[in-house]
PDB file of C-alpha atoms and ligand atoms in Angstrom:
ATOM      1  CA  MET A 149       9.658 -12.754   2.365  1.00  0.00           C
ATOM      2  CA  PHE A 150       6.795 -13.485   4.721  1.00  0.00           C
ATOM      3  CA  THR A 151       3.114 -12.882   4.263  1.00  0.00           C
ATOM      4  CA  VAL A 152       0.497 -11.123   6.337  1.00  0.00           C
ATOM      5  CA  SER A 153      -2.797 -12.999   6.649  1.00  0.00           C
ATOM      6  CA  ALA A 154      -5.837 -10.799   6.842  1.00  0.00           C
ATOM      7  CA  ASN A 155      -9.376 -12.068   6.476  1.00  0.00           C
ATOM      8  CA  GLY A 156      -8.355 -14.811   4.077  1.00  0.00           C
ATOM      9  CA  ALA A 157      -5.879 -12.735   2.040  1.00  0.00           C
ATOM     10  CA  ASN A 158      -2.204 -13.763   2.172  1.00  0.00           C
ATOM     11  CA  ILE A 159      -0.345 -10.580   1.312  1.00  0.00           C
ATOM     12  CA  PRO A 160       3.454 -10.450   0.869  1.00  0.00           C
ATOM     13  CA  ALA A 161       4.703  -8.183   3.651  1.00  0.00           C
ATOM     14  CA  LEU A 162       6.736  -6.017   1.292  1.00  0.00           C
ATOM     15  CA  GLY A 163       5.207  -4.633  -1.888  1.00  0.00           C
ATOM     16  CA  PHE A 164       6.614  -2.630  -4.776  1.00  0.00           C
ATOM     17  CA  GLY A 165       4.681   0.640  -5.237  1.00  0.00           C
ATOM     18  CA  THR A 166       4.347   2.388  -8.592  1.00  0.00           C
ATOM     19  CA  PHE A 167       2.967   5.850  -7.674  1.00  0.00           C
ATOM     20  CA  ARG A 168       4.591   8.617  -9.747  1.00  0.00           C
ATOM     21  CA  MET A 169       6.147   6.050 -12.079  1.00  0.00           C
ATOM     22  CA  PRO A 170       5.472   6.771 -15.735  1.00  0.00           C
ATOM     23  CA  ASP A 171       5.404   3.820 -18.148  1.00  0.00           C
ATOM     24  CA  GLU A 172       9.132   4.089 -18.968  1.00  0.00           C
ATOM     25  CA  ASP A 173      10.071   3.843 -15.317  1.00  0.00           C
ATOM     26  CA  VAL A 174       7.785   0.850 -14.774  1.00  0.00           C
ATOM     27  CA  ALA A 175       9.296  -0.854 -17.828  1.00  0.00           C
ATOM     28  CA  ARG A 176      12.814  -0.149 -16.601  1.00  0.00           C
ATOM     29  CA  VAL A 177      12.478  -0.803 -12.822  1.00  0.00           C
ATOM     30  CA  LEU A 178       9.698  -3.353 -12.232  1.00  0.00           C
ATOM     31  CA  PRO A 179      11.473  -6.206 -14.085  1.00  0.00           C
ATOM     32  CA  GLU A 180      14.499  -5.660 -11.825  1.00  0.00           C
ATOM     33  CA  ALA A 181      12.248  -5.579  -8.734  1.00  0.00           C
ATOM     34  CA  LEU A 182      10.727  -8.934  -9.771  1.00  0.00           C
ATOM     35  CA  LYS A 183      14.196 -10.432 -10.386  1.00  0.00           C
ATOM     36  CA  LEU A 184      15.173  -9.476  -6.865  1.00  0.00           C
ATOM     37  CA  GLY A 185      12.138 -11.230  -5.436  1.00  0.00           C
ATOM     38  CA  PHE A 186       9.374  -8.621  -5.092  1.00  0.00           C
ATOM     39  CA  ARG A 187       6.091 -10.501  -5.647  1.00  0.00           C
ATOM     40  CA  HIS A 188       3.574  -7.888  -4.483  1.00  0.00           C
ATOM     41  CA  VAL A 189       2.882  -5.017  -6.886  1.00  0.00           C
ATOM     42  CA  ASP A 190       0.718  -1.972  -6.103  1.00  0.00           C
ATOM     43  CA  THR A 191      -0.799   0.222  -8.791  1.00  0.00           C
ATOM     44  CA  ALA A 192      -3.948   2.306  -9.250  1.00  0.00           C
ATOM     45  CA  GLN A 193      -6.185   3.527 -12.047  1.00  0.00           C
ATOM     46  CA  ILE A 194      -5.061   7.102 -11.342  1.00  0.00           C
ATOM     47  CA  TYR A 195      -1.332   6.216 -11.669  1.00  0.00           C
ATOM     48  CA  LYS A 196      -2.011   5.709 -15.399  1.00  0.00           C
ATOM     49  CA  ASN A 197       0.554   2.924 -15.556  1.00  0.00           C
ATOM     50  CA  GLU A 198      -1.602  -0.199 -15.262  1.00  0.00           C
ATOM     51  CA  ALA A 199      -0.890  -1.160 -18.893  1.00  0.00           C
ATOM     52  CA  ALA A 200       2.883  -0.893 -18.319  1.00  0.00           C
ATOM     53  CA  VAL A 201       2.573  -2.955 -15.106  1.00  0.00           C
ATOM     54  CA  GLY A 202       0.559  -5.552 -17.037  1.00  0.00           C
ATOM     55  CA  ASP A 203       3.190  -5.701 -19.825  1.00  0.00           C
ATOM     56  CA  VAL A 204       6.018  -6.297 -17.348  1.00  0.00           C
ATOM     57  CA  LEU A 205       4.097  -8.970 -15.432  1.00  0.00           C
ATOM     58  CA  ALA A 206       3.056 -10.744 -18.652  1.00  0.00           C
ATOM     59  CA  LYS A 207       6.643 -10.816 -19.942  1.00  0.00           C
ATOM     60  CA  SER A 208       8.220 -11.757 -16.586  1.00  0.00           C
ATOM     61  CA  GLY A 209       7.622 -15.477 -16.920  1.00  0.00           C
ATOM     62  CA  ILE A 210       6.488 -15.523 -13.280  1.00  0.00           C
ATOM     63  CA  PRO A 211       3.294 -17.564 -12.815  1.00  0.00           C
ATOM     64  CA  ARG A 212       0.306 -15.280 -12.237  1.00  0.00           C
ATOM     65  CA  ALA A 213      -0.456 -17.202  -9.036  1.00  0.00           C
ATOM     66  CA  ASP A 214       2.928 -16.129  -7.599  1.00  0.00           C
ATOM     67  CA  ILE A 215       2.167 -12.415  -7.925  1.00  0.00           C
ATOM     68  CA  PHE A 216      -0.032 -10.444  -5.530  1.00  0.00           C
ATOM     69  CA  LEU A 217      -1.422  -7.612  -7.623  1.00  0.00           C
ATOM     70  CA  THR A 218      -3.345  -4.643  -6.240  1.00  0.00           C
ATOM     71  CA  THR A 219      -5.123  -1.841  -8.044  1.00  0.00           C
ATOM     72  CA  LYS A 220      -7.443   0.943  -6.841  1.00  0.00           C
ATOM     73  CA  VAL A 221     -10.647   2.440  -8.190  1.00  0.00           C
ATOM     74  CA  TRP A 222     -10.455   6.219  -8.582  1.00  0.00           C
ATOM     75  CA  VAL A 223     -13.070   8.443  -6.971  1.00  0.00           C
ATOM     76  CA  ASP A 224     -14.722   9.634 -10.187  1.00  0.00           C
ATOM     77  CA  ARG A 225     -16.028   6.194 -11.136  1.00  0.00           C
ATOM     78  CA  VAL A 226     -19.572   7.153 -10.152  1.00  0.00           C
ATOM     79  CA  GLY A 227     -22.562   4.877 -10.788  1.00  0.00           C
ATOM     80  CA  HIS A 228     -22.651   1.109 -10.773  1.00  0.00           C
ATOM     81  CA  SER A 229     -21.898   0.485 -14.468  1.00  0.00           C
ATOM     82  CA  ALA A 230     -19.098   3.079 -14.622  1.00  0.00           C
ATOM     83  CA  PHE A 231     -17.489   1.563 -11.530  1.00  0.00           C
ATOM     84  CA  ILE A 232     -17.609  -2.004 -12.883  1.00  0.00           C
ATOM     85  CA  ALA A 233     -16.521  -0.892 -16.370  1.00  0.00           C
ATOM     86  CA  SER A 234     -13.500   0.866 -14.902  1.00  0.00           C
ATOM     87  CA  VAL A 235     -12.397  -2.385 -13.191  1.00  0.00           C
ATOM     88  CA  ASP A 236     -12.885  -4.362 -16.419  1.00  0.00           C
ATOM     89  CA  GLU A 237     -10.660  -1.738 -18.082  1.00  0.00           C
ATOM     90  CA  SER A 238      -8.049  -2.139 -15.332  1.00  0.00           C
ATOM     91  CA  LEU A 239      -8.045  -5.934 -15.826  1.00  0.00           C
ATOM     92  CA  GLN A 240      -7.652  -5.483 -19.548  1.00  0.00           C
ATOM     93  CA  LYS A 241      -4.702  -3.097 -19.086  1.00  0.00           C
ATOM     94  CA  LEU A 242      -3.184  -5.364 -16.441  1.00  0.00           C
ATOM     95  CA  LYS A 243      -3.569  -8.332 -18.827  1.00  0.00           C
ATOM     96  CA  THR A 244      -5.149 -10.556 -16.196  1.00  0.00           C
ATOM     97  CA  ASP A 245      -8.556 -11.946 -15.400  1.00  0.00           C
ATOM     98  CA  HIS A 246      -8.363 -10.953 -11.727  1.00  0.00           C
ATOM     99  CA  VAL A 247      -6.574  -8.754  -9.255  1.00  0.00           C
ATOM    100  CA  ASP A 248      -5.631 -10.073  -5.863  1.00  0.00           C
ATOM    101  CA  LEU A 249      -6.778  -6.925  -4.122  1.00  0.00           C
ATOM    102  CA  LEU A 250      -9.034  -4.090  -5.222  1.00  0.00           C
ATOM    103  CA  LEU A 251      -9.181  -0.923  -3.113  1.00  0.00           C
ATOM    104  CA  LEU A 252     -11.383   2.151  -2.963  1.00  0.00           C
ATOM    105  CA  HIS A 253      -8.610   4.719  -3.391  1.00  0.00           C
ATOM    106  CA  TRP A 254     -10.066   7.533  -1.220  1.00  0.00           C
ATOM    107  CA  PRO A 255     -13.263   7.721   0.839  1.00  0.00           C
ATOM    108  CA  GLN A 256     -14.776  10.795  -0.768  1.00  0.00           C
ATOM    109  CA  SER A 257     -16.860  10.150  -3.871  1.00  0.00           C
ATOM    110  CA  GLU A 258     -20.224  11.147  -5.249  1.00  0.00           C
ATOM    111  CA  MET A 259     -21.057   7.411  -5.275  1.00  0.00           C
ATOM    112  CA  PRO A 260     -22.365   6.389  -1.840  1.00  0.00           C
ATOM    113  CA  LEU A 261     -20.099   4.065   0.139  1.00  0.00           C
ATOM    114  CA  ALA A 262     -22.813   1.386   0.284  1.00  0.00           C
ATOM    115  CA  ASP A 263     -22.982   1.285  -3.513  1.00  0.00           C
ATOM    116  CA  ARG A 264     -19.212   1.196  -3.906  1.00  0.00           C
ATOM    117  CA  VAL A 265     -18.902  -1.636  -1.367  1.00  0.00           C
ATOM    118  CA  GLY A 266     -21.785  -3.410  -3.146  1.00  0.00           C
ATOM    119  CA  ALA A 267     -19.861  -3.177  -6.424  1.00  0.00           C
ATOM    120  CA  LEU A 268     -16.695  -4.554  -4.780  1.00  0.00           C
ATOM    121  CA  ASN A 269     -18.713  -7.515  -3.511  1.00  0.00           C
ATOM    122  CA  GLU A 270     -20.206  -8.144  -6.922  1.00  0.00           C
ATOM    123  CA  LEU A 271     -16.687  -8.187  -8.439  1.00  0.00           C
ATOM    124  CA  VAL A 272     -15.597 -10.767  -5.826  1.00  0.00           C
ATOM    125  CA  LYS A 273     -18.576 -12.964  -6.719  1.00  0.00           C
ATOM    126  CA  ALA A 274     -17.682 -12.624 -10.417  1.00  0.00           C
ATOM    127  CA  GLY A 275     -14.111 -13.841  -9.655  1.00  0.00           C
ATOM    128  CA  LYS A 276     -12.546 -10.662 -10.988  1.00  0.00           C
ATOM    129  CA  VAL A 277     -11.241  -9.665  -7.578  1.00  0.00           C
ATOM    130  CA  LYS A 278      -9.890 -12.047  -4.934  1.00  0.00           C
ATOM    131  CA  ASN A 279      -9.918  -9.626  -1.975  1.00  0.00           C
ATOM    132  CA  ILE A 280     -11.239  -6.141  -1.318  1.00  0.00           C
ATOM    133  CA  GLY A 281     -10.068  -3.214   0.719  1.00  0.00           C
ATOM    134  CA  VAL A 282     -10.090   0.491   1.321  1.00  0.00           C
ATOM    135  CA  SER A 283      -7.490   3.237   1.370  1.00  0.00           C
ATOM    136  CA  ASN A 284      -7.182   6.453   3.316  1.00  0.00           C
ATOM    137  CA  PHE A 285     -10.138   5.481   5.503  1.00  0.00           C
ATOM    138  CA  SER A 286     -10.557   6.701   9.072  1.00  0.00           C
ATOM    139  CA  THR A 287     -11.522   4.240  11.841  1.00  0.00           C
ATOM    140  CA  ALA A 288     -15.180   5.348  11.611  1.00  0.00           C
ATOM    141  CA  LEU A 289     -15.240   4.742   7.847  1.00  0.00           C
ATOM    142  CA  MET A 290     -13.456   1.382   8.282  1.00  0.00           C
ATOM    143  CA  ALA A 291     -16.195   0.245  10.645  1.00  0.00           C
ATOM    144  CA  GLU A 292     -18.861   1.455   8.200  1.00  0.00           C
ATOM    145  CA  ALA A 293     -17.256  -0.381   5.252  1.00  0.00           C
ATOM    146  CA  VAL A 294     -16.979  -3.587   7.317  1.00  0.00           C
ATOM    147  CA  LYS A 295     -20.654  -3.321   8.224  1.00  0.00           C
ATOM    148  CA  LEU A 296     -21.730  -2.730   4.608  1.00  0.00           C
ATOM    149  CA  SER A 297     -19.727  -5.637   3.127  1.00  0.00           C
ATOM    150  CA  ASP A 298     -20.570  -9.333   2.873  1.00  0.00           C
ATOM    151  CA  ALA A 299     -16.984 -10.142   1.790  1.00  0.00           C
ATOM    152  CA  PRO A 300     -14.389  -9.403   4.437  1.00  0.00           C
ATOM    153  CA  ILE A 301     -12.273  -6.244   4.037  1.00  0.00           C
ATOM    154  CA  ALA A 302      -8.597  -7.220   3.845  1.00  0.00           C
ATOM    155  CA  THR A 303      -6.767  -3.977   4.379  1.00  0.00           C
ATOM    156  CA  ASN A 304      -6.790  -0.198   4.834  1.00  0.00           C
ATOM    157  CA  GLN A 305      -3.915   1.337   2.888  1.00  0.00           C
ATOM    158  CA  VAL A 306      -2.782   4.532   4.603  1.00  0.00           C
ATOM    159  CA  GLU A 307       0.109   6.914   5.032  1.00  0.00           C
ATOM    160  CA  TYR A 308       2.363   5.497   7.707  1.00  0.00           C
ATOM    161  CA  HIS A 309       5.919   6.376   8.723  1.00  0.00           C
ATOM    162  CA  PRO A 310       7.735   7.144  11.980  1.00  0.00           C
ATOM    163  CA  TYR A 311       6.471  10.739  12.082  1.00  0.00           C
ATOM    164  CA  LEU A 312       2.769   9.735  11.905  1.00  0.00           C
ATOM    165  CA  SER A 313       1.200   7.464  14.492  1.00  0.00           C
ATOM    166  CA  GLN A 314      -1.391   5.068  13.092  1.00  0.00           C
ATOM    167  CA  THR A 315      -2.091   3.235  16.344  1.00  0.00           C
ATOM    168  CA  LYS A 316      -5.830   3.924  16.194  1.00  0.00           C
ATOM    169  CA  VAL A 317      -6.167   2.747  12.591  1.00  0.00           C
ATOM    170  CA  LEU A 318      -4.074  -0.333  13.294  1.00  0.00           C
ATOM    171  CA  ASN A 319      -6.119  -1.235  16.367  1.00  0.00           C
ATOM    172  CA  GLU A 320      -9.368  -0.786  14.402  1.00  0.00           C
ATOM    173  CA  ALA A 321      -7.954  -2.964  11.608  1.00  0.00           C
ATOM    174  CA  ARG A 322      -7.095  -5.724  14.070  1.00  0.00           C
ATOM    175  CA  LYS A 323     -10.586  -5.521  15.560  1.00  0.00           C
ATOM    176  CA  HIS A 324     -11.959  -6.569  12.160  1.00  0.00           C
ATOM    177  CA  GLY A 325      -9.238  -9.083  11.253  1.00  0.00           C
ATOM    178  CA  MET A 326      -7.855  -6.556   8.720  1.00  0.00           C
ATOM    179  CA  SER A 327      -4.304  -5.500   7.920  1.00  0.00           C
ATOM    180  CA  LEU A 328      -2.803  -2.063   7.520  1.00  0.00           C
ATOM    181  CA  THR A 329      -0.825  -1.373   4.346  1.00  0.00           C
ATOM    182  CA  ALA A 330       1.698   1.425   4.810  1.00  0.00           C
ATOM    183  CA  TYR A 331       2.482   3.977   2.099  1.00  0.00           C
ATOM    184  CA  TYR A 332       4.848   6.975   2.166  1.00  0.00           C
ATOM    185  CA  LEU A 333       7.258   5.154   4.486  1.00  0.00           C
ATOM    186  CA  MET A 334      10.125   7.392   3.303  1.00  0.00           C
ATOM    187  CA  ALA A 335       8.069  10.426   4.436  1.00  0.00           C
ATOM    188  CA  ASP A 336       8.949  12.453   1.355  1.00  0.00           C
ATOM    189  CA  GLY A 337      12.717  12.049   1.772  1.00  0.00           C
ATOM    190  CA  LYS A 338      12.865  12.764   5.491  1.00  0.00           C
ATOM    191  CA  VAL A 339      13.452   9.156   6.585  1.00  0.00           C
ATOM    192  CA  PRO A 340      16.772   8.501   4.747  1.00  0.00           C
ATOM    193  CA  ASN A 341      18.350  11.562   6.458  1.00  0.00           C
ATOM    194  CA  ASP A 342      16.979  11.139   9.965  1.00  0.00           C
ATOM    195  CA  PRO A 343      19.876  11.033  12.527  1.00  0.00           C
ATOM    196  CA  LEU A 344      18.125   8.601  14.941  1.00  0.00           C
ATOM    197  CA  LEU A 345      17.161   6.198  12.135  1.00  0.00           C
ATOM    198  CA  LYS A 346      20.691   6.403  10.684  1.00  0.00           C
ATOM    199  CA  ASP A 347      22.108   5.695  14.135  1.00  0.00           C
ATOM    200  CA  ILE A 348      19.877   2.624  14.630  1.00  0.00           C
ATOM    201  CA  GLY A 349      20.766   1.480  11.126  1.00  0.00           C
ATOM    202  CA  ALA A 350      24.484   1.749  11.828  1.00  0.00           C
ATOM    203  CA  ARG A 351      24.121  -0.746  14.678  1.00  0.00           C
ATOM    204  CA  HIS A 352      22.751  -3.316  12.188  1.00  0.00           C
ATOM    205  CA  GLY A 353      24.837  -2.381   9.123  1.00  0.00           C
ATOM    206  CA  LYS A 354      21.645  -1.010   7.501  1.00  0.00           C
ATOM    207  CA  THR A 355      20.452   2.344   6.156  1.00  0.00           C
ATOM    208  CA  ALA A 356      17.736   4.530   7.680  1.00  0.00           C
ATOM    209  CA  ALA A 357      15.443   3.511   4.790  1.00  0.00           C
ATOM    210  CA  GLN A 358      15.950  -0.211   5.629  1.00  0.00           C
ATOM    211  CA  VAL A 359      15.338   0.496   9.303  1.00  0.00           C
ATOM    212  CA  VAL A 360      11.938   2.034   8.573  1.00  0.00           C
ATOM    213  CA  LEU A 361      10.872  -0.719   6.140  1.00  0.00           C
ATOM    214  CA  ARG A 362      11.853  -3.249   8.796  1.00  0.00           C
ATOM    215  CA  TRP A 363      10.043  -1.236  11.517  1.00  0.00           C
ATOM    216  CA  ALA A 364       6.875  -1.414   9.446  1.00  0.00           C
ATOM    217  CA  ILE A 365       6.925  -5.130   8.596  1.00  0.00           C
ATOM    218  CA  GLN A 366       8.043  -6.056  12.106  1.00  0.00           C
ATOM    219  CA  GLN A 367       4.672  -4.796  13.375  1.00  0.00           C
ATOM    220  CA  LYS A 368       1.978  -7.476  13.398  1.00  0.00           C
ATOM    221  CA  ASP A 369      -0.620  -7.049  10.607  1.00  0.00           C
ATOM    222  CA  VAL A 370       1.395  -4.349   8.795  1.00  0.00           C
ATOM    223  CA  ILE A 371       2.420  -4.565   5.117  1.00  0.00           C
ATOM    224  CA  ALA A 372       4.983  -2.118   3.708  1.00  0.00           C
ATOM    225  CA  LEU A 373       5.004  -0.577   0.255  1.00  0.00           C
ATOM    226  CA  SER A 374       8.231   0.679  -1.180  1.00  0.00           C
ATOM    227  CA  LYS A 375       8.725   2.661  -4.359  1.00  0.00           C
ATOM    228  CA  THR A 376      11.881   3.590  -6.170  1.00  0.00           C
ATOM    229  CA  ALA A 377      12.610   4.611  -9.721  1.00  0.00           C
ATOM    230  CA  THR A 378      16.316   4.117  -8.942  1.00  0.00           C
ATOM    231  CA  VAL A 379      17.376   0.544  -9.779  1.00  0.00           C
ATOM    232  CA  SER A 380      20.425   0.736  -7.492  1.00  0.00           C
ATOM    233  CA  ARG A 381      18.066   1.285  -4.482  1.00  0.00           C
ATOM    234  CA  LEU A 382      16.071  -1.874  -5.114  1.00  0.00           C
ATOM    235  CA  PRO A 383      18.408  -4.311  -3.297  1.00  0.00           C
ATOM    236  CA  GLU A 384      18.568  -1.919  -0.360  1.00  0.00           C
ATOM    237  CA  ASN A 385      14.796  -1.751  -0.120  1.00  0.00           C
ATOM    238  CA  PHE A 386      14.359  -5.517  -0.494  1.00  0.00           C
ATOM    239  CA  ASP A 387      17.113  -6.500   1.954  1.00  0.00           C
ATOM    240  CA  VAL A 388      15.092  -6.082   5.149  1.00  0.00           C
ATOM    241  CA  PHE A 389      14.403  -9.676   6.138  1.00  0.00           C
ATOM    242  CA  ASP A 390      17.837 -10.608   7.599  1.00  0.00           C
ATOM    243  CA  PHE A 391      17.833  -8.460  10.720  1.00  0.00           C
ATOM    244  CA  ALA A 392      15.445  -7.514  13.519  1.00  0.00           C
ATOM    245  CA  LEU A 393      14.974  -4.350  15.524  1.00  0.00           C
ATOM    246  CA  SER A 394      14.941  -4.664  19.314  1.00  0.00           C
ATOM    247  CA  LEU A 395      11.845  -3.651  21.292  1.00  0.00           C
ATOM    248  CA  ASP A 396      13.705  -0.551  22.452  1.00  0.00           C
ATOM    249  CA  GLU A 397      14.575   0.378  18.882  1.00  0.00           C
ATOM    250  CA  MET A 398      10.959  -0.158  17.770  1.00  0.00           C
ATOM    251  CA  GLU A 399       9.773   2.122  20.628  1.00  0.00           C
ATOM    252  CA  ALA A 400      12.401   4.782  19.843  1.00  0.00           C
ATOM    253  CA  ILE A 401      11.159   4.896  16.237  1.00  0.00           C
ATOM    254  CA  HIS A 402       7.518   5.118  17.343  1.00  0.00           C
ATOM    255  CA  GLY A 403       8.677   8.029  19.528  1.00  0.00           C
ATOM    256  CA  LEU A 404       9.374  10.165  16.428  1.00  0.00           C
ATOM    257  CA  ALA A 405       5.604  10.530  15.793  1.00  0.00           C
ATOM    258  CA  LYS A 406       4.245  14.051  16.008  1.00  0.00           C
ATOM    259  CA  PRO A 407       0.654  15.358  15.947  1.00  0.00           C
ATOM    260  CA  GLU A 408       1.427  17.301  12.758  1.00  0.00           C
ATOM    261  CA  GLY A 409       3.163  14.359  11.088  1.00  0.00           C
ATOM    262  CA  ARG A 410       0.665  13.787   8.275  1.00  0.00           C
ATOM    263  CA  ILE A 411       1.990  14.701   4.821  1.00  0.00           C
ATOM    264  CA  VAL A 412      -0.734  13.512   2.414  1.00  0.00           C
ATOM    265  CA  ASN A 413      -3.959  15.393   3.016  1.00  0.00           C
ATOM    266  CA  PRO A 414      -5.876  16.427  -0.107  1.00  0.00           C
ATOM    267  CA  GLY A 415      -8.987  18.201   1.183  1.00  0.00           C
ATOM    268  CA  HIS A 416     -11.304  17.108  -1.587  1.00  0.00           C
ATOM    269  CA  LEU A 417     -10.469  13.423  -1.097  1.00  0.00           C
ATOM    270  CA  ALA A 418      -9.623  12.949   2.569  1.00  0.00           C
ATOM    271  CA  PRO A 419     -11.928  11.967   5.448  1.00  0.00           C
ATOM    272  CA  GLU A 420     -12.000  13.546   8.840  1.00  0.00           C
ATOM    273  CA  TRP A 421      -8.828  11.828  10.113  1.00  0.00           C
ATOM    274  CA  ASP A 422      -8.505  10.221  13.489  1.00  0.00           C
ATOM    275  CA  ASN A 423      -6.458  12.527  15.725  1.00  0.00           C
TER     276      ASN A 423
HETATM  277  N1  NAP B  43      -3.327   4.742  -1.406  1.00  0.00           N
HETATM  278  C1  NAP B  43      -2.780   5.926  -1.579  1.00  0.00           C
HETATM  279  O1  NAP B  43      -3.451   6.995  -1.557  1.00  0.00           O
HETATM  280  C2  NAP B  43      -1.299   5.994  -1.807  1.00  0.00           C
HETATM  281  C3  NAP B  43      -0.641   7.237  -1.746  1.00  0.00           C
HETATM  282  C4  NAP B  43       0.743   7.229  -1.961  1.00  0.00           C
HETATM  283  C5  NAP B  43       1.395   6.038  -2.238  1.00  0.00           C
HETATM  284  N2  NAP B  43       0.704   4.873  -2.347  1.00  0.00           N
HETATM  285  C6  NAP B  43       1.375   3.595  -2.700  1.00  0.00           C
HETATM  286  O2  NAP B  43       2.480   3.349  -1.822  1.00  0.00           O
HETATM  287  C7  NAP B  43       3.683   3.279  -2.587  1.00  0.00           C
HETATM  288  C8  NAP B  43       4.814   3.805  -1.749  1.00  0.00           C
HETATM  289  O3  NAP B  43       4.679   5.192  -1.487  1.00  0.00           O
HETATM  290  P1  NAP B  43       5.647   6.235  -2.157  1.00  0.00           P
HETATM  291  O4  NAP B  43       5.564   6.085  -3.647  1.00  0.00           O
HETATM  292  O5  NAP B  43       5.435   7.560  -1.556  1.00  0.00           O
HETATM  293  O6  NAP B  43       7.062   5.635  -1.800  1.00  0.00           O
HETATM  294  P2  NAP B  43       8.098   5.630  -0.605  1.00  0.00           P
HETATM  295  O7  NAP B  43       8.497   4.174  -0.513  1.00  0.00           O
HETATM  296  O8  NAP B  43       7.710   6.306   0.595  1.00  0.00           O
HETATM  297  O9  NAP B  43       9.335   6.358  -1.274  1.00  0.00           O
HETATM  298  C9  NAP B  43       9.249   7.298  -2.247  1.00  0.00           C
HETATM  299  C10 NAP B  43      10.436   8.195  -2.345  1.00  0.00           C
HETATM  300  O10 NAP B  43      11.585   7.794  -1.585  1.00  0.00           O
HETATM  301  C11 NAP B  43      12.709   7.592  -2.423  1.00  0.00           C
HETATM  302  N3  NAP B  43      13.375   6.393  -1.943  1.00  0.00           N
HETATM  303  C12 NAP B  43      12.948   5.079  -2.092  1.00  0.00           C
HETATM  304  N4  NAP B  43      13.824   4.239  -1.532  1.00  0.00           N
HETATM  305  C13 NAP B  43      14.827   5.008  -1.005  1.00  0.00           C
HETATM  306  C14 NAP B  43      16.061   4.693  -0.351  1.00  0.00           C
HETATM  307  N5  NAP B  43      16.393   3.445  -0.071  1.00  0.00           N
HETATM  308  N6  NAP B  43      16.849   5.745   0.020  1.00  0.00           N
HETATM  309  C15 NAP B  43      16.522   6.997  -0.242  1.00  0.00           C
HETATM  310  N7  NAP B  43      15.370   7.329  -0.891  1.00  0.00           N
HETATM  311  C16 NAP B  43      14.538   6.341  -1.296  1.00  0.00           C
HETATM  312  C17 NAP B  43      12.212   7.440  -3.830  1.00  0.00           C
HETATM  313  O11 NAP B  43      13.066   8.100  -4.726  1.00  0.00           O
HETATM  314  P3  NAP B  43      13.407   7.517  -6.207  1.00  0.00           P
HETATM  315  O12 NAP B  43      12.146   6.927  -6.793  1.00  0.00           O
HETATM  316  O13 NAP B  43      13.902   8.686  -6.939  1.00  0.00           O
HETATM  317  O14 NAP B  43      14.455   6.446  -5.943  1.00  0.00           O
HETATM  318  C18 NAP B  43      10.870   8.202  -3.786  1.00  0.00           C
HETATM  319  O15 NAP B  43      11.072   9.559  -4.091  1.00  0.00           O
HETATM  320  C19 NAP B  43       3.355   4.067  -3.855  1.00  0.00           C
HETATM  321  O16 NAP B  43       4.239   3.825  -4.896  1.00  0.00           O
HETATM  322  C20 NAP B  43       1.960   3.592  -4.113  1.00  0.00           C
HETATM  323  O17 NAP B  43       1.970   2.300  -4.684  1.00  0.00           O
HETATM  324  C21 NAP B  43      -0.626   4.851  -2.125  1.00  0.00           C
END
């Protein structure tokens, strides 16, 4: 496992995602992920599984300092005290006195961005949050958040897979010393069945899923999240550090991007995306 350094944050390049994982799945799968070597765990208030994540981490025996833990504030935490109280509740559920990264989950909220960024900064000063970031932000909103914040912004967590180019977001991130954290890398089941990705995988003795995880982490400043509720898939998803894609293979995978490649686009939450 290697780490991505971004504005002072050292983030393990491969993280275990817990979206759409009810408590039972977290209790069943996360301990196995940790045994395999996953040390970066991604949750969110809206996933409603922070307490289950906290239970597993507390029982794992792994020193807290060895885990990189991320959670995200949901959009309905409006007003300074409600925002801060929601993070205190997250910490309580996660059974820790700090998270390594706290993100604004989506840009749209009735709480102005300046106030939300101000609250993130306050949480950093209080030691409850080591690093701060955003999620689902466009390049314009990234620049705005950077301008509003005293503490550096470590990442923008966005949908990213071979069918969706994120070159603009990645370039903007680099401009500010930030990283890009990729979610939805399996593109809703399309990746594991893609003929080109399977073909590239066959050359390396790897699956299409492994090719795409590798494609993500092989890009400078990119962190990959991977979720599975299927324990037998964990070794597959973790085993992406012992091979490398050639420049031609990287380019061929980038070539799958299409203008209509975006999958996650909830109108009430999303910004005006970069084209
Ligand atoms: N910030 C945001 O707004 C946002 C949005 C979405 C996700 N995220 C984060 O990013 C994480 C990753 O995104 P995601 O949950 O969509 O996960 P993903 O890694 O893209 O994969 C999810 C789907 O692919 C399947 N899968 C996983 N590994 C596979 C493999 N090796 N072969 C075939 N199929 C495989 C999983 O099925 P099974 O589980 O049935 O195995 C699951 O249905 C999330 O868990 C969450 O932490 C953030």
